[in-house]
XYZ file of C-alpha atoms in Angstrom:
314
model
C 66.997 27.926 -32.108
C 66.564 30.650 -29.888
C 67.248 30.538 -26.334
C 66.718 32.970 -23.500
C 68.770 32.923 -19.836
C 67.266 34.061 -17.374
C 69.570 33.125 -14.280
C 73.019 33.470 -14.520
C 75.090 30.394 -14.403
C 78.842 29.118 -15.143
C 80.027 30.791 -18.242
C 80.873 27.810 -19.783
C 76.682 27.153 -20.721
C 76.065 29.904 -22.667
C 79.425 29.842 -24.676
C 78.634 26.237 -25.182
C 74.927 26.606 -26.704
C 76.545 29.538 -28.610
C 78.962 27.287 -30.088
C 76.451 24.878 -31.183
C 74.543 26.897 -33.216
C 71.956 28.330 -30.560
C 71.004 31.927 -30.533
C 71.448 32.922 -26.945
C 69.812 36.120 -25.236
C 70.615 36.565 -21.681
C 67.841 38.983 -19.411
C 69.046 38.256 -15.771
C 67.101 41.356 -14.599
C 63.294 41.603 -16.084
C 59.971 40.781 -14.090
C 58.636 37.650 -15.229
C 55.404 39.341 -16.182
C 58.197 41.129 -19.013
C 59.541 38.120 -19.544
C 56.121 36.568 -20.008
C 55.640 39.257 -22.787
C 58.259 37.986 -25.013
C 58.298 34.125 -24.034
C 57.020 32.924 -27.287
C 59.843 34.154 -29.156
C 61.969 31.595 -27.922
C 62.574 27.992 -27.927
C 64.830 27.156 -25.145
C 64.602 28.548 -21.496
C 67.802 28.014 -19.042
C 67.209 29.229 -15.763
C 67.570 28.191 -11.538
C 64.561 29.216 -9.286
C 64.396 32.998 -10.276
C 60.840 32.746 -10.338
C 58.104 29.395 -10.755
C 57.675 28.154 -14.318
C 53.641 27.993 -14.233
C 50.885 27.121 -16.175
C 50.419 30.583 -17.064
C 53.672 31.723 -18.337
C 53.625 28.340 -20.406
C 50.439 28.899 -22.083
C 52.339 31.838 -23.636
C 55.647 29.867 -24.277
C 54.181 28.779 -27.807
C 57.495 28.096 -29.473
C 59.321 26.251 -26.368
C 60.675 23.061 -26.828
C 62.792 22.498 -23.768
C 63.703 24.424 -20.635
C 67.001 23.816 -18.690
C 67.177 23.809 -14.891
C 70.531 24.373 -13.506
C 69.933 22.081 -10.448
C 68.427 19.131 -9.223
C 64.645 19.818 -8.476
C 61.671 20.637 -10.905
C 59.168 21.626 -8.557
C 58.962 24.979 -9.347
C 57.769 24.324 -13.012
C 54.995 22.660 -14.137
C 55.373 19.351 -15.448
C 52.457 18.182 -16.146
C 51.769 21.233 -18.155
C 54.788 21.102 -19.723
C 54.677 17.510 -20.876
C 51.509 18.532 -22.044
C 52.822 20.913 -24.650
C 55.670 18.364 -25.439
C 58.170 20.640 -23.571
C 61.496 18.800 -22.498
C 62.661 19.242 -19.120
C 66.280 19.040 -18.318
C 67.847 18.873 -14.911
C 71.351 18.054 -13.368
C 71.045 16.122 -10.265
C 74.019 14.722 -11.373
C 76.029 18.111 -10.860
C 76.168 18.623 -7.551
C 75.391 15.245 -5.967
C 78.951 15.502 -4.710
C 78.686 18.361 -2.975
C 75.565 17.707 -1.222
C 77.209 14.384 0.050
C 80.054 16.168 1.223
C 78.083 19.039 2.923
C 75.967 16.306 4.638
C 78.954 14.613 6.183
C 80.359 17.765 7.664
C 77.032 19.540 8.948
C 76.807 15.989 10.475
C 80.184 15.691 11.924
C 80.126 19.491 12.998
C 77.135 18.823 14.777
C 78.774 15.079 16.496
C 81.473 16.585 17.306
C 80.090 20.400 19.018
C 82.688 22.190 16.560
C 80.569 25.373 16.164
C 80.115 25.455 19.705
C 83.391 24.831 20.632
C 84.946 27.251 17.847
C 82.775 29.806 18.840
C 83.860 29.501 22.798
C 86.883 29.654 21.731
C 87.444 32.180 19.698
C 85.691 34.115 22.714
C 88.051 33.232 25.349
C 86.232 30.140 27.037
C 87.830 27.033 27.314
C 85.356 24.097 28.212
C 86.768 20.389 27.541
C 84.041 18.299 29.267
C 81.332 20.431 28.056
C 82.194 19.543 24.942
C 83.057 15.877 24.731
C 81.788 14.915 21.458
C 78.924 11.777 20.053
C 81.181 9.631 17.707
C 79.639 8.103 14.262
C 81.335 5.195 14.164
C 78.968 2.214 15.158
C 75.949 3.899 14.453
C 73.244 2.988 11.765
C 72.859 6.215 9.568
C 69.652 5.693 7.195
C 69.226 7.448 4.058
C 65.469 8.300 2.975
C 65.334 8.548 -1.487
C 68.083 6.880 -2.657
C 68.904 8.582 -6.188
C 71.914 10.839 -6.854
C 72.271 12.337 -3.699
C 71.469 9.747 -1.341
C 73.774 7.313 -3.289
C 76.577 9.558 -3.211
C 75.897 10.342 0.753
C 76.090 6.348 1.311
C 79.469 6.987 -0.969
C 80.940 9.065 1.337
C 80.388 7.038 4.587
C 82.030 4.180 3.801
C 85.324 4.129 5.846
C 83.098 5.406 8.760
C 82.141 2.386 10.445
C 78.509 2.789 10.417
C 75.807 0.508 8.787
C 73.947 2.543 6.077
C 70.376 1.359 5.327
C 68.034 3.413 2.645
C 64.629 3.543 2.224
C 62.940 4.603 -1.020
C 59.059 4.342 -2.665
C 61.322 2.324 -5.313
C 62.081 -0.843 -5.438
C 65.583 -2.406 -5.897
C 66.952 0.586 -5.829
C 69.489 -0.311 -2.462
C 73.519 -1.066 -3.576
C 76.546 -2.426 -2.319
C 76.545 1.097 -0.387
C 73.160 0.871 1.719
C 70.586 -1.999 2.285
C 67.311 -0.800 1.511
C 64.380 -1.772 3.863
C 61.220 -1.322 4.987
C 60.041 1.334 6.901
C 58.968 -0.101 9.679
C 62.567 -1.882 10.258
C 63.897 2.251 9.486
C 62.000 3.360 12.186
C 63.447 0.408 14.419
C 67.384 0.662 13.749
C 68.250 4.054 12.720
C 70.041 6.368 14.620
C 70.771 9.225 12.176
C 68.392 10.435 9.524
C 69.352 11.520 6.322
C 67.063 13.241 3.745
C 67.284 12.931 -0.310
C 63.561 13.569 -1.567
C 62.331 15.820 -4.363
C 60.049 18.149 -3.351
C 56.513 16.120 -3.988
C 52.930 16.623 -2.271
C 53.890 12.492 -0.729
C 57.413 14.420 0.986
C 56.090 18.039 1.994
C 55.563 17.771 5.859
C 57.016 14.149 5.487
C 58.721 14.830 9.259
C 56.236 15.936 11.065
C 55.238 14.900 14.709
C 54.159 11.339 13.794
C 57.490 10.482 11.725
C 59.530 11.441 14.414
C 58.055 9.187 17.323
C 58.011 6.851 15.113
C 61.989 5.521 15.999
C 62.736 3.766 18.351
C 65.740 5.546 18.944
C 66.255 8.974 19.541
C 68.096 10.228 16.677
C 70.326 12.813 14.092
C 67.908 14.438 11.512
C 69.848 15.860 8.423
C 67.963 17.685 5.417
C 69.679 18.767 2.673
C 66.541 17.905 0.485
C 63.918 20.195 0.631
C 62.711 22.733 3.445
C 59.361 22.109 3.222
C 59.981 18.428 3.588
C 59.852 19.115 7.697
C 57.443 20.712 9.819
C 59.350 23.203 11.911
C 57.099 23.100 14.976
C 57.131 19.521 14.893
C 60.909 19.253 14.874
C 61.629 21.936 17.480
C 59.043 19.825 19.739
C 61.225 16.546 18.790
C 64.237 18.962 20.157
C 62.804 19.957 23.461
C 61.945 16.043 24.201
C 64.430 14.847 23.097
C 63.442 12.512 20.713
C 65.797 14.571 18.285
C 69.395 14.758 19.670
C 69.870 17.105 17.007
C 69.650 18.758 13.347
C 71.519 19.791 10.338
C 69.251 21.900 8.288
C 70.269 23.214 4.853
C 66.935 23.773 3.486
C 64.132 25.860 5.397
C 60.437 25.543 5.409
C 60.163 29.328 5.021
C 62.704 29.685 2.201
C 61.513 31.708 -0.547
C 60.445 29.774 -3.674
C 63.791 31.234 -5.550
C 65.622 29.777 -2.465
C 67.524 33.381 -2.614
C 66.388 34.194 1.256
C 63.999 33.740 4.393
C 60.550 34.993 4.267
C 62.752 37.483 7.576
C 59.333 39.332 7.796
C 57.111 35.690 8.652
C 60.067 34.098 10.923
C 57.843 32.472 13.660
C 59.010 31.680 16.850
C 60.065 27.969 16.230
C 62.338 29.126 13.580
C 63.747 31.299 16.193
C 64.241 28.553 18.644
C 66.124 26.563 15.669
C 68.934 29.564 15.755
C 69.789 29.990 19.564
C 69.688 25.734 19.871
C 73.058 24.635 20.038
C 71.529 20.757 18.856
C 71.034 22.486 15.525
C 73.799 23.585 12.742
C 72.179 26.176 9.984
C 72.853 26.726 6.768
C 71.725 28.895 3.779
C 70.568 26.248 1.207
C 74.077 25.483 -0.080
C 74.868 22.246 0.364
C 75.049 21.922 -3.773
C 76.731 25.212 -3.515
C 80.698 25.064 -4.233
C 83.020 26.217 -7.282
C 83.562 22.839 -8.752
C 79.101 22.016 -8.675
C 78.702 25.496 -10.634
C 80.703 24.230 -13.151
C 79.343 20.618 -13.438
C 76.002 21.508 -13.124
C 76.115 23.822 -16.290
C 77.979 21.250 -17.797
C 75.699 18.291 -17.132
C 72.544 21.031 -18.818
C 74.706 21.702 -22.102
C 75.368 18.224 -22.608
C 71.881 16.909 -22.578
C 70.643 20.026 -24.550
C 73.400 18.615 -27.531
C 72.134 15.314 -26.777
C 68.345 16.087 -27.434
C 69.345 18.400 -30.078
C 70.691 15.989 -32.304
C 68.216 13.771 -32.030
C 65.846 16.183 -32.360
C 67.787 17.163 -35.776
């Protein structure tokens, strides 16, 4: 079988589908409309979010039998269309879940605890104790909304905290020795911080929006290392300025790019701008899955349920 790269990735997935017999071309530089051209050539596609996986280019994609996404999401490829034309679609949630627990826990405790703020001072000369005094975790009710791979390995993480972790998901049973799920109504009633673990769906685009965030009865913590889109920026900077939020940790970004490689700089409106001089907010660039040890596992998850298929598919 022949299989073309089109993002780069750990080394490790391309020596591995070499090893098993694949035919492996790598093109981490042509315009999809190139790529387009040549599509039906192949019958494997590995790639990240270089560009969307549509209808379009799969109509031309006559010899594909799976395509490999080296992450957790599938929302930029069509999967209707692809299940259509009996394409498999592999993806790794399971790589990086780690590191998306862990980079939840810190943007949350940096954000508890003022450490940006106070760093920063420092580092500039100022020296403010009081001004600082931090918001402890401990005792509070932290709620977790999709509880899959990342949410469960979030609720991982905060044991040993002292908090109560609840979860709410459109599954059912899906709640563990880790979190309680409940309903929403009770989420809305007990939680203090916020914690977001969707996929990127038409139900969870604009899921916090004005509405959702009155909604508790608490004012409270929002973190989203989900999706950007899954929160209305004007609606969150309003929950800011009332206070309803005490604050955010924002990985993700409702103006991201599709590829998630940047900011749409040139369409930054003015809420986004508030977001970066708020010192309730801690910013990221959409790398909470991003560390040396998720690379790795993430290719390695992809290679091993390629094999997998592959010999049942032989």
């Amino acid at each position: 079988m022949k299989v073309l790269a089109i993002d780069r990735n750990h080394d490790l997935l391309v020596q591995g589908l070499k090893n098993a017999g694949f035919e492996v071309e790598e093109d981490y530089h042509s315009s999809k409309q190139e790529i387009e051209k040549r599509i039906e050539e192949f019958d494997g596609l590995i790639l990240r979010s270089r560009f969307p996986i549509d209808k379009i280019f799969l109509e031309k994609a006559n010899s594909l039998k799976f395509i490999g996404r080296v992450g957790a999401g599938l929302e930029n490829i069509d999967e209707s269309f692809a299940a259509e034309k009996n394409i498999k679609l592999f993806n790794a949630p399971e790589g990086n879940r780690d590191a998306v627990a862990e980079h939840a826990l810190g943007m949350l405790l940096m954000l508890l605890h003022r450490l940006r703020i106070a760093d920063a001072e420092v580092r500039n000369g100022i020296w403010l104790r009081e001004e600082n005094r931090g918001d402890e975790l401990m005792g509070k009710t932290v709620g977790i909304i999709g509880y899959g791979n990342m949410g469960k390995a979030f609720a991982k993480r905060l044991k040993g905290f002292g908090v109560r972790v609840v979860c709410y998901d459109i599954l059912h049973d899906v709640g563990d020795e880790n979190a309680k799920q409940i309903g929403l109504n009770e989420f809305f009633e007990e939680v203090d911080v916020v914690s977001l673990h969707t996929p990127q769906t038409k139900d969870s685009n604009g899921m916090v929006n004005q509405s959702f965030i009155n909604s508790f009865n608490k004012q409270i913590y929002l973190i989203n290392t989900a999706r950007g889109k899954a929160v209305v920026t004007k609606d969150l900077v309003e929950g800011l300025k009332s206070g309803k939020l005490k604050g955010a940790c924002l990985d993700v970004h409702e103006y991201e790019k599709t590829s998630f490689e940047n900011l749409n700089w040139d369409e930054i409106p003015e809420d986004f701008k508030y977001l970066i001089g708020s010192d309730k907010v801690i910013l990221a660039p959409h790398i909470a899955g991003w560390t040396h040890q998720s690379k790795e596992k993430l290719a390695q998850t992809i290679l091993d349920k390629i094999l997998v298929w592959k010999q049942k598919f032989s």
